[in-house]
Amino acid sequence: MTQYFVGPAGWSYEDWEGIVYPPDKPRGFHPLPYLARFIDIIEINSTFYRQPTTSLTLSWIRKLEPFPGFLLSLKLHQVFTHDRKAFGPQEADEFKRGIEPLQAASRLAALLLQFPWSFVQTPIHVQHLERLFRLFAGYPLAVEVRHASWDTPAFYEFLARHRVGFCNIDQPLFDKSIKPSAVCTHPEFSYVRFHGRNTRDWFRKDAGRDDRYNYLYSRDELQDWLERIRELGRNSPKVFIITNNHYRGQAMANALQIKNMLTGEKLDIPHLLLKQFPVLAEIVKKLKNGQLDLFDRDEQPPTAGPVKAKKT
């Protein structure tokens, strides 16, 4: 049985207030257990900006106690992927100490090594990857590259030899942008990330983070990815699917749509999201009418598990 884990990248966004999160929060409210009611995985952004600590990761584990099977994927700190100069075993050991509770509690989906579009395939950059693979050997690793120079059979074989997953991405397409794919290079999981298709703002110099990721996928655009995701599921026991188009809750809306596309299961959808995104109300309406799978009615959805489908 292949398991599909679907969820957004990050949870700390001011523009989610009143859209994803209730404006009047109960005492002790925290976004992590709130979101865990609706999705299966969250990709942690904060570890890209600062090293994780055991006290922080232990707090996440405590908050997730009511949700067995929920996973966290973590971005590797930017010193390893963007600065790429001032790091060594000491920085790697600090990161590993911080995430050890997640590894021990079986909550760690993967460590994401996310590289910028400017990170093109050269012998020096390949050596850099090999160095990181050695430093983080023993952890589930996934590599995201955005430049088409990496789209070669030799690179995929290189990842497979090192037991490192290739991150399949949807991004705005320019000349030399890596295109959508269904590549599996790790025996235990596959990885997919949706960045949106905001071509106008992706490389605009004065565009902020919210501008670049301000995009809502249509049903047809998500449908185009459905077979790729299922193909990954035929080749790996777990598929991690992350929506990074976070602005104003669009990542949550699309994550819930993708869950419905894969399973047809009845979804618990936050009331505020229903108001913001009418397409989710359409899902609820069709499910109530007995149309279990809004997107692919010819296939029988699974009957059990967090998000599962038969492996072929």
PDB file of C-alpha atoms in Angstrom:
ATOM      1  CA  MET A   1       0.000   0.000   0.000  1.00  0.00           C
ATOM      2  CA  THR A   2       1.398   3.369  -1.021  1.00  0.00           C
ATOM      3  CA  GLN A   3       0.782   6.212   1.415  1.00  0.00           C
ATOM      4  CA  TYR A   4       0.291   9.758   0.171  1.00  0.00           C
ATOM      5  CA  PHE A   5       1.116  12.539   2.630  1.00  0.00           C
ATOM      6  CA  VAL A   6      -0.216  15.925   1.550  1.00  0.00           C
ATOM      7  CA  GLY A   7       0.298  19.290   3.224  1.00  0.00           C
ATOM      8  CA  PRO A   8       1.680  22.836   2.973  1.00  0.00           C
ATOM      9  CA  ALA A   9       5.146  24.286   3.367  1.00  0.00           C
ATOM     10  CA  GLY A  10       5.181  26.144   6.666  1.00  0.00           C
ATOM     11  CA  TRP A  11       2.470  27.409   8.970  1.00  0.00           C
ATOM     12  CA  SER A  12       3.659  30.812  10.215  1.00  0.00           C
ATOM     13  CA  TYR A  13       2.029  33.297   7.850  1.00  0.00           C
ATOM     14  CA  GLU A  14       0.278  36.470   8.992  1.00  0.00           C
ATOM     15  CA  ASP A  15      -1.909  36.419   5.880  1.00  0.00           C
ATOM     16  CA  TRP A  16      -3.422  33.082   7.004  1.00  0.00           C
ATOM     17  CA  GLU A  17      -5.193  34.830   9.867  1.00  0.00           C
ATOM     18  CA  GLY A  18      -8.932  34.799   9.278  1.00  0.00           C
ATOM     19  CA  ILE A  19      -8.507  32.527   6.228  1.00  0.00           C
ATOM     20  CA  VAL A  20      -6.874  29.373   7.563  1.00  0.00           C
ATOM     21  CA  TYR A  21      -6.783  30.230  11.266  1.00  0.00           C
ATOM     22  CA  PRO A  22      -9.801  31.479  13.222  1.00  0.00           C
ATOM     23  CA  PRO A  23      -9.680  35.192  14.114  1.00  0.00           C
ATOM     24  CA  ASP A  24     -10.750  34.413  17.679  1.00  0.00           C
ATOM     25  CA  LYS A  25      -8.388  31.678  18.790  1.00  0.00           C
ATOM     26  CA  PRO A  26      -9.000  29.574  21.900  1.00  0.00           C
ATOM     27  CA  ARG A  27      -6.521  29.727  24.727  1.00  0.00           C
ATOM     28  CA  GLY A  28      -3.383  27.712  24.000  1.00  0.00           C
ATOM     29  CA  PHE A  29      -3.984  27.691  20.241  1.00  0.00           C
ATOM     30  CA  HIS A  30      -1.052  26.515  18.132  1.00  0.00           C
ATOM     31  CA  PRO A  31      -1.106  26.161  14.330  1.00  0.00           C
ATOM     32  CA  LEU A  32       0.576  22.740  14.225  1.00  0.00           C
ATOM     33  CA  PRO A  33      -2.102  20.593  15.915  1.00  0.00           C
ATOM     34  CA  TYR A  34      -4.801  22.728  14.301  1.00  0.00           C
ATOM     35  CA  LEU A  35      -3.501  21.971  10.794  1.00  0.00           C
ATOM     36  CA  ALA A  36      -2.848  18.321  11.644  1.00  0.00           C
ATOM     37  CA  ARG A  37      -6.621  17.839  11.821  1.00  0.00           C
ATOM     38  CA  PHE A  38      -6.866  18.405   8.083  1.00  0.00           C
ATOM     39  CA  ILE A  39      -3.626  17.301   6.402  1.00  0.00           C
ATOM     40  CA  ASP A  40      -0.902  14.638   6.781  1.00  0.00           C
ATOM     41  CA  ILE A  41       2.446  16.448   6.636  1.00  0.00           C
ATOM     42  CA  ILE A  42       3.975  19.888   7.006  1.00  0.00           C
ATOM     43  CA  GLU A  43       7.262  21.012   5.538  1.00  0.00           C
ATOM     44  CA  ILE A  44       9.115  23.121   8.123  1.00  0.00           C
ATOM     45  CA  ASN A  45      10.502  26.407   6.776  1.00  0.00           C
ATOM     46  CA  SER A  46      12.050  27.782   9.966  1.00  0.00           C
ATOM     47  CA  THR A  47      14.994  25.349   9.876  1.00  0.00           C
ATOM     48  CA  PHE A  48      16.145  27.024   6.664  1.00  0.00           C
ATOM     49  CA  TYR A  49      16.700  30.290   8.567  1.00  0.00           C
ATOM     50  CA  ARG A  50      17.925  29.032  11.949  1.00  0.00           C
ATOM     51  CA  GLN A  51      19.324  25.817  13.313  1.00  0.00           C
ATOM     52  CA  PRO A  52      16.733  23.566  15.018  1.00  0.00           C
ATOM     53  CA  THR A  53      17.004  22.827  18.728  1.00  0.00           C
ATOM     54  CA  THR A  54      15.953  19.745  20.632  1.00  0.00           C
ATOM     55  CA  SER A  55      13.617  21.803  22.832  1.00  0.00           C
ATOM     56  CA  LEU A  56      11.801  23.042  19.729  1.00  0.00           C
ATOM     57  CA  THR A  57      11.479  19.680  18.004  1.00  0.00           C
ATOM     58  CA  LEU A  58      10.383  18.024  21.266  1.00  0.00           C
ATOM     59  CA  SER A  59       7.624  20.628  21.531  1.00  0.00           C
ATOM     60  CA  TRP A  60       6.428  19.710  18.032  1.00  0.00           C
ATOM     61  CA  ILE A  61       6.343  16.039  18.996  1.00  0.00           C
ATOM     62  CA  ARG A  62       4.222  16.796  22.073  1.00  0.00           C
ATOM     63  CA  LYS A  63       1.777  18.847  20.012  1.00  0.00           C
ATOM     64  CA  LEU A  64       1.405  16.000  17.513  1.00  0.00           C
ATOM     65  CA  GLU A  65       0.666  13.283  20.075  1.00  0.00           C
ATOM     66  CA  PRO A  66      -3.064  13.128  19.120  1.00  0.00           C
ATOM     67  CA  PHE A  67      -2.091  12.572  15.457  1.00  0.00           C
ATOM     68  CA  PRO A  68      -0.208   9.296  15.001  1.00  0.00           C
ATOM     69  CA  GLY A  69       1.350   8.972  11.595  1.00  0.00           C
ATOM     70  CA  PHE A  70       1.628  12.712  10.999  1.00  0.00           C
ATOM     71  CA  LEU A  71       5.040  13.615   9.542  1.00  0.00           C
ATOM     72  CA  LEU A  72       7.292  16.647   9.341  1.00  0.00           C
ATOM     73  CA  SER A  73       9.708  17.371   6.528  1.00  0.00           C
ATOM     74  CA  LEU A  74      12.486  19.865   7.282  1.00  0.00           C
ATOM     75  CA  LYS A  75      14.409  22.202   5.021  1.00  0.00           C
ATOM     76  CA  LEU A  76      18.124  22.024   5.532  1.00  0.00           C
ATOM     77  CA  HIS A  77      19.652  25.255   6.822  1.00  0.00           C
ATOM     78  CA  GLN A  78      20.585  27.782   4.136  1.00  0.00           C
ATOM     79  CA  VAL A  79      24.265  27.681   5.086  1.00  0.00           C
ATOM     80  CA  PHE A  80      24.410  24.250   3.389  1.00  0.00           C
ATOM     81  CA  THR A  81      22.429  25.102   0.252  1.00  0.00           C
ATOM     82  CA  HIS A  82      22.671  28.829  -0.437  1.00  0.00           C
ATOM     83  CA  ASP A  83      25.741  30.204   1.357  1.00  0.00           C
ATOM     84  CA  ARG A  84      27.667  26.971   0.674  1.00  0.00           C
ATOM     85  CA  LYS A  85      30.962  28.214   2.138  1.00  0.00           C
ATOM     86  CA  ALA A  86      31.028  28.743   5.888  1.00  0.00           C
ATOM     87  CA  PHE A  87      30.015  25.297   7.121  1.00  0.00           C
ATOM     88  CA  GLY A  88      31.586  22.064   8.175  1.00  0.00           C
ATOM     89  CA  PRO A  89      30.980  19.030  10.405  1.00  0.00           C
ATOM     90  CA  GLN A  90      30.256  21.280  13.394  1.00  0.00           C
ATOM     91  CA  GLU A  91      27.281  22.960  11.702  1.00  0.00           C
ATOM     92  CA  ALA A  92      26.023  19.620  10.395  1.00  0.00           C
ATOM     93  CA  ASP A  93      26.258  18.060  13.864  1.00  0.00           C
ATOM     94  CA  GLU A  94      24.332  20.986  15.354  1.00  0.00           C
ATOM     95  CA  PHE A  95      21.520  20.484  12.847  1.00  0.00           C
ATOM     96  CA  LYS A  96      21.442  16.725  13.458  1.00  0.00           C
ATOM     97  CA  ARG A  97      21.311  17.163  17.231  1.00  0.00           C
ATOM     98  CA  GLY A  98      18.336  19.466  16.858  1.00  0.00           C
ATOM     99  CA  ILE A  99      16.315  17.044  14.751  1.00  0.00           C
ATOM    100  CA  GLU A 100      17.264  13.847  16.596  1.00  0.00           C
ATOM    101  CA  PRO A 101      13.964  13.758  18.577  1.00  0.00           C
ATOM    102  CA  LEU A 102      12.006  13.731  15.305  1.00  0.00           C
ATOM    103  CA  GLN A 103      14.115  10.913  13.928  1.00  0.00           C
ATOM    104  CA  ALA A 104      13.755   8.903  17.137  1.00  0.00           C
ATOM    105  CA  ALA A 105       9.975   9.432  17.225  1.00  0.00           C
ATOM    106  CA  SER A 106       9.550   8.399  13.546  1.00  0.00           C
ATOM    107  CA  ARG A 107       8.145  11.838  12.734  1.00  0.00           C
ATOM    108  CA  LEU A 108      10.806  12.813  10.188  1.00  0.00           C
ATOM    109  CA  ALA A 109       9.700  12.419   6.595  1.00  0.00           C
ATOM    110  CA  ALA A 110      12.806  13.845   4.930  1.00  0.00           C
ATOM    111  CA  LEU A 111      15.430  16.552   4.987  1.00  0.00           C
ATOM    112  CA  LEU A 112      14.977  18.784   1.961  1.00  0.00           C
ATOM    113  CA  LEU A 113      18.132  20.165   0.349  1.00  0.00           C
ATOM    114  CA  GLN A 114      16.581  23.057  -1.584  1.00  0.00           C
ATOM    115  CA  PHE A 115      18.857  24.837  -4.053  1.00  0.00           C
ATOM    116  CA  PRO A 116      18.162  28.040  -6.011  1.00  0.00           C
ATOM    117  CA  TRP A 117      17.661  28.247  -9.776  1.00  0.00           C
ATOM    118  CA  SER A 118      21.230  29.572 -10.095  1.00  0.00           C
ATOM    119  CA  PHE A 119      22.615  26.257  -8.779  1.00  0.00           C
ATOM    120  CA  VAL A 120      23.424  24.668 -12.156  1.00  0.00           C
ATOM    121  CA  GLN A 121      25.103  21.338 -12.770  1.00  0.00           C
ATOM    122  CA  THR A 122      28.888  21.695 -12.670  1.00  0.00           C
ATOM    123  CA  PRO A 123      31.575  19.356 -11.305  1.00  0.00           C
ATOM    124  CA  ILE A 124      32.027  21.665  -8.294  1.00  0.00           C
ATOM    125  CA  HIS A 125      28.300  21.604  -7.507  1.00  0.00           C
ATOM    126  CA  VAL A 126      28.191  17.816  -7.834  1.00  0.00           C
ATOM    127  CA  GLN A 127      31.064  17.610  -5.378  1.00  0.00           C
ATOM    128  CA  HIS A 128      29.143  19.911  -3.049  1.00  0.00           C
ATOM    129  CA  LEU A 129      26.183  17.529  -3.128  1.00  0.00           C
ATOM    130  CA  GLU A 130      28.434  14.568  -2.394  1.00  0.00           C
ATOM    131  CA  ARG A 131      29.837  16.402   0.605  1.00  0.00           C
ATOM    132  CA  LEU A 132      26.351  17.038   1.967  1.00  0.00           C
ATOM    133  CA  PHE A 133      25.354  13.422   1.382  1.00  0.00           C
ATOM    134  CA  ARG A 134      28.326  12.322   3.491  1.00  0.00           C
ATOM    135  CA  LEU A 135      27.617  14.844   6.254  1.00  0.00           C
ATOM    136  CA  PHE A 136      23.957  13.763   6.516  1.00  0.00           C
ATOM    137  CA  ALA A 137      24.371  10.062   5.773  1.00  0.00           C
ATOM    138  CA  GLY A 138      21.740   7.973   7.518  1.00  0.00           C
ATOM    139  CA  TYR A 139      18.971  10.566   7.181  1.00  0.00           C
ATOM    140  CA  PRO A 140      16.224  10.519   4.531  1.00  0.00           C
ATOM    141  CA  LEU A 141      17.396  13.173   2.054  1.00  0.00           C
ATOM    142  CA  ALA A 142      15.643  14.821  -0.883  1.00  0.00           C
ATOM    143  CA  VAL A 143      17.266  17.275  -3.296  1.00  0.00           C
ATOM    144  CA  GLU A 144      15.425  20.079  -5.064  1.00  0.00           C
ATOM    145  CA  VAL A 145      17.150  21.649  -8.049  1.00  0.00           C
ATOM    146  CA  ARG A 146      15.387  24.055 -10.375  1.00  0.00           C
ATOM    147  CA  HIS A 147      17.713  24.374 -13.369  1.00  0.00           C
ATOM    148  CA  ALA A 148      17.263  22.073 -16.369  1.00  0.00           C
ATOM    149  CA  SER A 149      20.986  21.243 -16.490  1.00  0.00           C
ATOM    150  CA  TRP A 150      20.281  18.633 -13.782  1.00  0.00           C
ATOM    151  CA  ASP A 151      17.652  16.845 -15.852  1.00  0.00           C
ATOM    152  CA  THR A 152      19.868  13.969 -17.018  1.00  0.00           C
ATOM    153  CA  PRO A 153      19.788  10.195 -16.489  1.00  0.00           C
ATOM    154  CA  ALA A 154      23.303  10.400 -15.040  1.00  0.00           C
ATOM    155  CA  PHE A 155      22.167  12.783 -12.299  1.00  0.00           C
ATOM    156  CA  TYR A 156      19.209  10.579 -11.362  1.00  0.00           C
ATOM    157  CA  GLU A 157      21.515   7.551 -11.234  1.00  0.00           C
ATOM    158  CA  PHE A 158      23.888   9.575  -9.040  1.00  0.00           C
ATOM    159  CA  LEU A 159      21.059  10.285  -6.568  1.00  0.00           C
ATOM    160  CA  ALA A 160      19.925   6.655  -6.601  1.00  0.00           C
ATOM    161  CA  ARG A 161      23.448   5.438  -5.801  1.00  0.00           C
ATOM    162  CA  HIS A 162      23.492   7.704  -2.756  1.00  0.00           C
ATOM    163  CA  ARG A 163      19.910   6.806  -1.743  1.00  0.00           C
ATOM    164  CA  VAL A 164      18.790  10.417  -2.096  1.00  0.00           C
ATOM    165  CA  GLY A 165      15.327  11.371  -3.336  1.00  0.00           C
ATOM    166  CA  PHE A 166      14.767  13.681  -6.289  1.00  0.00           C
ATOM    167  CA  CYS A 167      12.219  16.420  -5.631  1.00  0.00           C
ATOM    168  CA  ASN A 168       9.751  16.707  -8.517  1.00  0.00           C
ATOM    169  CA  ILE A 169       8.578  20.308  -8.759  1.00  0.00           C
ATOM    170  CA  ASP A 170       5.971  22.461 -10.409  1.00  0.00           C
ATOM    171  CA  GLN A 171       7.330  25.963 -10.919  1.00  0.00           C
ATOM    172  CA  PRO A 172       7.019  28.864 -13.375  1.00  0.00           C
ATOM    173  CA  LEU A 173       8.707  27.746 -16.573  1.00  0.00           C
ATOM    174  CA  PHE A 174      11.392  29.826 -18.225  1.00  0.00           C
ATOM    175  CA  ASP A 175      14.255  28.878 -20.500  1.00  0.00           C
ATOM    176  CA  LYS A 176      16.339  26.270 -18.654  1.00  0.00           C
ATOM    177  CA  SER A 177      13.749  25.727 -15.889  1.00  0.00           C
ATOM    178  CA  ILE A 178      13.401  22.091 -14.899  1.00  0.00           C
ATOM    179  CA  LYS A 179       9.999  20.808 -15.971  1.00  0.00           C
ATOM    180  CA  PRO A 180       7.364  18.681 -14.192  1.00  0.00           C
ATOM    181  CA  SER A 181       8.465  15.091 -13.742  1.00  0.00           C
ATOM    182  CA  ALA A 182       7.791  11.797 -11.973  1.00  0.00           C
ATOM    183  CA  VAL A 183      11.286  10.700 -10.985  1.00  0.00           C
ATOM    184  CA  CYS A 184      11.831   8.337  -8.061  1.00  0.00           C
ATOM    185  CA  THR A 185      15.431   7.831  -6.897  1.00  0.00           C
ATOM    186  CA  HIS A 186      14.937   6.744  -3.269  1.00  0.00           C
ATOM    187  CA  PRO A 187      13.647   3.255  -2.428  1.00  0.00           C
ATOM    188  CA  GLU A 188      11.469   4.456   0.463  1.00  0.00           C
ATOM    189  CA  PHE A 189       9.800   7.674  -0.702  1.00  0.00           C
ATOM    190  CA  SER A 190       9.158  10.173  -3.485  1.00  0.00           C
ATOM    191  CA  TYR A 191       8.845  13.940  -3.113  1.00  0.00           C
ATOM    192  CA  VAL A 192       6.721  16.550  -4.936  1.00  0.00           C
ATOM    193  CA  ARG A 193       6.570  20.328  -4.403  1.00  0.00           C
ATOM    194  CA  PHE A 194       4.137  22.830  -5.898  1.00  0.00           C
ATOM    195  CA  HIS A 195       5.521  26.385  -6.089  1.00  0.00           C
ATOM    196  CA  GLY A 196       2.758  27.976  -8.158  1.00  0.00           C
ATOM    197  CA  ARG A 197       3.073  29.399 -11.658  1.00  0.00           C
ATOM    198  CA  ASN A 198       3.370  33.122 -11.027  1.00  0.00           C
ATOM    199  CA  THR A 199       5.637  33.766 -13.995  1.00  0.00           C
ATOM    200  CA  ARG A 200       5.255  37.538 -13.770  1.00  0.00           C
ATOM    201  CA  ASP A 201       6.750  37.843 -10.268  1.00  0.00           C
ATOM    202  CA  TRP A 202       9.038  34.805  -9.989  1.00  0.00           C
ATOM    203  CA  PHE A 203      12.236  36.593 -11.049  1.00  0.00           C
ATOM    204  CA  ARG A 204      11.076  40.189 -10.578  1.00  0.00           C
ATOM    205  CA  LYS A 205      13.780  41.863  -8.484  1.00  0.00           C
ATOM    206  CA  ASP A 206      11.457  43.877  -6.260  1.00  0.00           C
ATOM    207  CA  ALA A 207       8.989  41.025  -5.756  1.00  0.00           C
ATOM    208  CA  GLY A 208       8.651  39.822  -2.194  1.00  0.00           C
ATOM    209  CA  ARG A 209       8.142  36.270  -1.010  1.00  0.00           C
ATOM    210  CA  ASP A 210       4.356  36.610  -1.035  1.00  0.00           C
ATOM    211  CA  ASP A 211       4.349  37.923  -4.610  1.00  0.00           C
ATOM    212  CA  ARG A 212       6.327  34.965  -5.956  1.00  0.00           C
ATOM    213  CA  TYR A 213       4.100  32.365  -4.294  1.00  0.00           C
ATOM    214  CA  ASN A 214       0.781  34.084  -4.913  1.00  0.00           C
ATOM    215  CA  TYR A 215      -0.911  31.465  -7.068  1.00  0.00           C
ATOM    216  CA  LEU A 216      -3.944  29.197  -6.825  1.00  0.00           C
ATOM    217  CA  TYR A 217      -3.845  26.044  -8.950  1.00  0.00           C
ATOM    218  CA  SER A 218      -6.950  25.282 -10.952  1.00  0.00           C
ATOM    219  CA  ARG A 219      -8.572  21.869 -10.915  1.00  0.00           C
ATOM    220  CA  ASP A 220      -7.268  21.153 -14.427  1.00  0.00           C
ATOM    221  CA  GLU A 221      -3.704  22.078 -13.437  1.00  0.00           C
ATOM    222  CA  LEU A 222      -3.840  19.722 -10.479  1.00  0.00           C
ATOM    223  CA  GLN A 223      -5.438  17.005 -12.584  1.00  0.00           C
ATOM    224  CA  ASP A 224      -2.449  17.222 -14.912  1.00  0.00           C
ATOM    225  CA  TRP A 225      -0.252  16.190 -11.959  1.00  0.00           C
ATOM    226  CA  LEU A 226      -2.454  13.348 -10.777  1.00  0.00           C
ATOM    227  CA  GLU A 227      -0.953  10.656 -13.007  1.00  0.00           C
ATOM    228  CA  ARG A 228       2.586  11.761 -12.164  1.00  0.00           C
ATOM    229  CA  ILE A 229       1.835  11.426  -8.460  1.00  0.00           C
ATOM    230  CA  ARG A 230       0.269   8.023  -8.965  1.00  0.00           C
ATOM    231  CA  GLU A 231       3.247   6.924 -11.035  1.00  0.00           C
ATOM    232  CA  LEU A 232       5.500   7.900  -8.128  1.00  0.00           C
ATOM    233  CA  GLY A 233       3.214   5.881  -5.887  1.00  0.00           C
ATOM    234  CA  ARG A 234       3.714   2.847  -8.083  1.00  0.00           C
ATOM    235  CA  ASN A 235       7.469   3.136  -7.537  1.00  0.00           C
ATOM    236  CA  SER A 236       7.737   4.066  -3.856  1.00  0.00           C
ATOM    237  CA  PRO A 237       5.831   3.201  -0.673  1.00  0.00           C
ATOM    238  CA  LYS A 238       5.429   6.842   0.403  1.00  0.00           C
ATOM    239  CA  VAL A 239       4.873  10.039  -1.583  1.00  0.00           C
ATOM    240  CA  PHE A 240       5.300  13.410   0.126  1.00  0.00           C
ATOM    241  CA  ILE A 241       3.333  16.167  -1.625  1.00  0.00           C
ATOM    242  CA  ILE A 242       4.002  19.740  -0.490  1.00  0.00           C
ATOM    243  CA  THR A 243       2.143  22.856  -1.594  1.00  0.00           C
ATOM    244  CA  ASN A 244       4.376  25.941  -1.340  1.00  0.00           C
ATOM    245  CA  ASN A 245       1.975  28.488  -2.889  1.00  0.00           C
ATOM    246  CA  HIS A 246       1.314  29.711   0.616  1.00  0.00           C
ATOM    247  CA  TYR A 247      -0.009  33.247   0.130  1.00  0.00           C
ATOM    248  CA  ARG A 248      -3.423  33.778   1.763  1.00  0.00           C
ATOM    249  CA  GLY A 249      -3.954  30.083   2.433  1.00  0.00           C
ATOM    250  CA  GLN A 250      -3.830  28.917  -1.179  1.00  0.00           C
ATOM    251  CA  ALA A 251      -1.428  26.114  -0.215  1.00  0.00           C
ATOM    252  CA  MET A 252      -3.990  24.683   2.201  1.00  0.00           C
ATOM    253  CA  ALA A 253      -6.787  24.895  -0.344  1.00  0.00           C
ATOM    254  CA  ASN A 254      -4.774  23.109  -3.019  1.00  0.00           C
ATOM    255  CA  ALA A 255      -3.491  20.517  -0.523  1.00  0.00           C
ATOM    256  CA  LEU A 256      -7.065  19.571   0.336  1.00  0.00           C
ATOM    257  CA  GLN A 257      -7.951  19.368  -3.341  1.00  0.00           C
ATOM    258  CA  ILE A 258      -5.009  17.056  -3.984  1.00  0.00           C
ATOM    259  CA  LYS A 259      -6.078  14.809  -1.088  1.00  0.00           C
ATOM    260  CA  ASN A 260      -9.505  14.552  -2.651  1.00  0.00           C
ATOM    261  CA  MET A 261      -8.009  13.819  -6.054  1.00  0.00           C
ATOM    262  CA  LEU A 262      -5.976  10.937  -4.667  1.00  0.00           C
ATOM    263  CA  THR A 263      -8.500   9.272  -2.387  1.00  0.00           C
ATOM    264  CA  GLY A 264     -11.988  10.664  -2.811  1.00  0.00           C
ATOM    265  CA  GLU A 265     -12.322  10.511   0.967  1.00  0.00           C
ATOM    266  CA  LYS A 266     -14.683  12.861   2.751  1.00  0.00           C
ATOM    267  CA  LEU A 267     -12.612  15.799   3.895  1.00  0.00           C
ATOM    268  CA  ASP A 268     -12.778  17.847   7.042  1.00  0.00           C
ATOM    269  CA  ILE A 269     -12.345  21.386   5.688  1.00  0.00           C
ATOM    270  CA  PRO A 270     -11.912  24.506   7.852  1.00  0.00           C
ATOM    271  CA  HIS A 271     -15.023  26.659   7.656  1.00  0.00           C
ATOM    272  CA  LEU A 272     -13.002  29.774   6.876  1.00  0.00           C
ATOM    273  CA  LEU A 273     -11.359  28.093   3.886  1.00  0.00           C
ATOM    274  CA  LEU A 274     -14.769  27.163   2.505  1.00  0.00           C
ATOM    275  CA  LYS A 275     -15.692  30.834   2.497  1.00  0.00           C
ATOM    276  CA  GLN A 276     -12.428  31.884   0.868  1.00  0.00           C
ATOM    277  CA  PHE A 277     -12.233  29.163  -1.799  1.00  0.00           C
ATOM    278  CA  PRO A 278     -15.589  28.215  -3.361  1.00  0.00           C
ATOM    279  CA  VAL A 279     -14.047  25.195  -5.130  1.00  0.00           C
ATOM    280  CA  LEU A 280     -13.753  23.493  -1.741  1.00  0.00           C
ATOM    281  CA  ALA A 281     -17.458  24.010  -1.148  1.00  0.00           C
ATOM    282  CA  GLU A 282     -18.025  22.249  -4.472  1.00  0.00           C
ATOM    283  CA  ILE A 283     -16.033  19.262  -3.188  1.00  0.00           C
ATOM    284  CA  VAL A 284     -18.208  19.082  -0.073  1.00  0.00           C
ATOM    285  CA  LYS A 285     -21.384  19.352  -2.160  1.00  0.00           C
ATOM    286  CA  LYS A 286     -20.384  16.539  -4.518  1.00  0.00           C
ATOM    287  CA  LEU A 287     -19.297  14.283  -1.674  1.00  0.00           C
ATOM    288  CA  LYS A 288     -22.624  14.758   0.056  1.00  0.00           C
ATOM    289  CA  ASN A 289     -24.332  13.778  -3.180  1.00  0.00           C
ATOM    290  CA  GLY A 290     -22.471  10.472  -3.148  1.00  0.00           C
ATOM    291  CA  GLN A 291     -19.867  11.343  -5.773  1.00  0.00           C
ATOM    292  CA  LEU A 292     -16.927  10.146  -3.725  1.00  0.00           C
ATOM    293  CA  ASP A 293     -14.188  11.199  -6.123  1.00  0.00           C
ATOM    294  CA  LEU A 294     -14.740  14.612  -7.631  1.00  0.00           C
ATOM    295  CA  PHE A 295     -11.770  14.369  -9.968  1.00  0.00           C
ATOM    296  CA  ASP A 296     -11.623  10.755 -11.142  1.00  0.00           C
ATOM    297  CA  ARG A 297     -14.919   8.933 -10.725  1.00  0.00           C
ATOM    298  CA  ASP A 298     -13.806   5.835 -12.642  1.00  0.00           C
ATOM    299  CA  GLU A 299     -11.456   4.639  -9.906  1.00  0.00           C
ATOM    300  CA  GLN A 300     -12.520   3.109  -6.619  1.00  0.00           C
ATOM    301  CA  PRO A 301     -10.987   5.065  -3.696  1.00  0.00           C
ATOM    302  CA  PRO A 302      -9.308   3.214  -0.819  1.00  0.00           C
ATOM    303  CA  THR A 303     -11.320   2.490   2.285  1.00  0.00           C
ATOM    304  CA  ALA A 304      -8.772   2.816   5.073  1.00  0.00           C
ATOM    305  CA  GLY A 305      -5.552   4.483   6.185  1.00  0.00           C
ATOM    306  CA  PRO A 306      -4.449   8.088   6.463  1.00  0.00           C
ATOM    307  CA  VAL A 307      -4.094   8.598   2.705  1.00  0.00           C
ATOM    308  CA  LYS A 308      -3.544   5.311   0.951  1.00  0.00           C
ATOM    309  CA  ALA A 309      -3.879   3.780  -2.481  1.00  0.00           C
ATOM    310  CA  LYS A 310      -3.102   0.338  -3.814  1.00  0.00           C
ATOM    311  CA  LYS A 311       0.402  -0.181  -5.112  1.00  0.00           C
ATOM    312  CA  THR A 312       0.656  -1.737  -8.557  1.00  0.00           C
TER     313      THR A 312
END
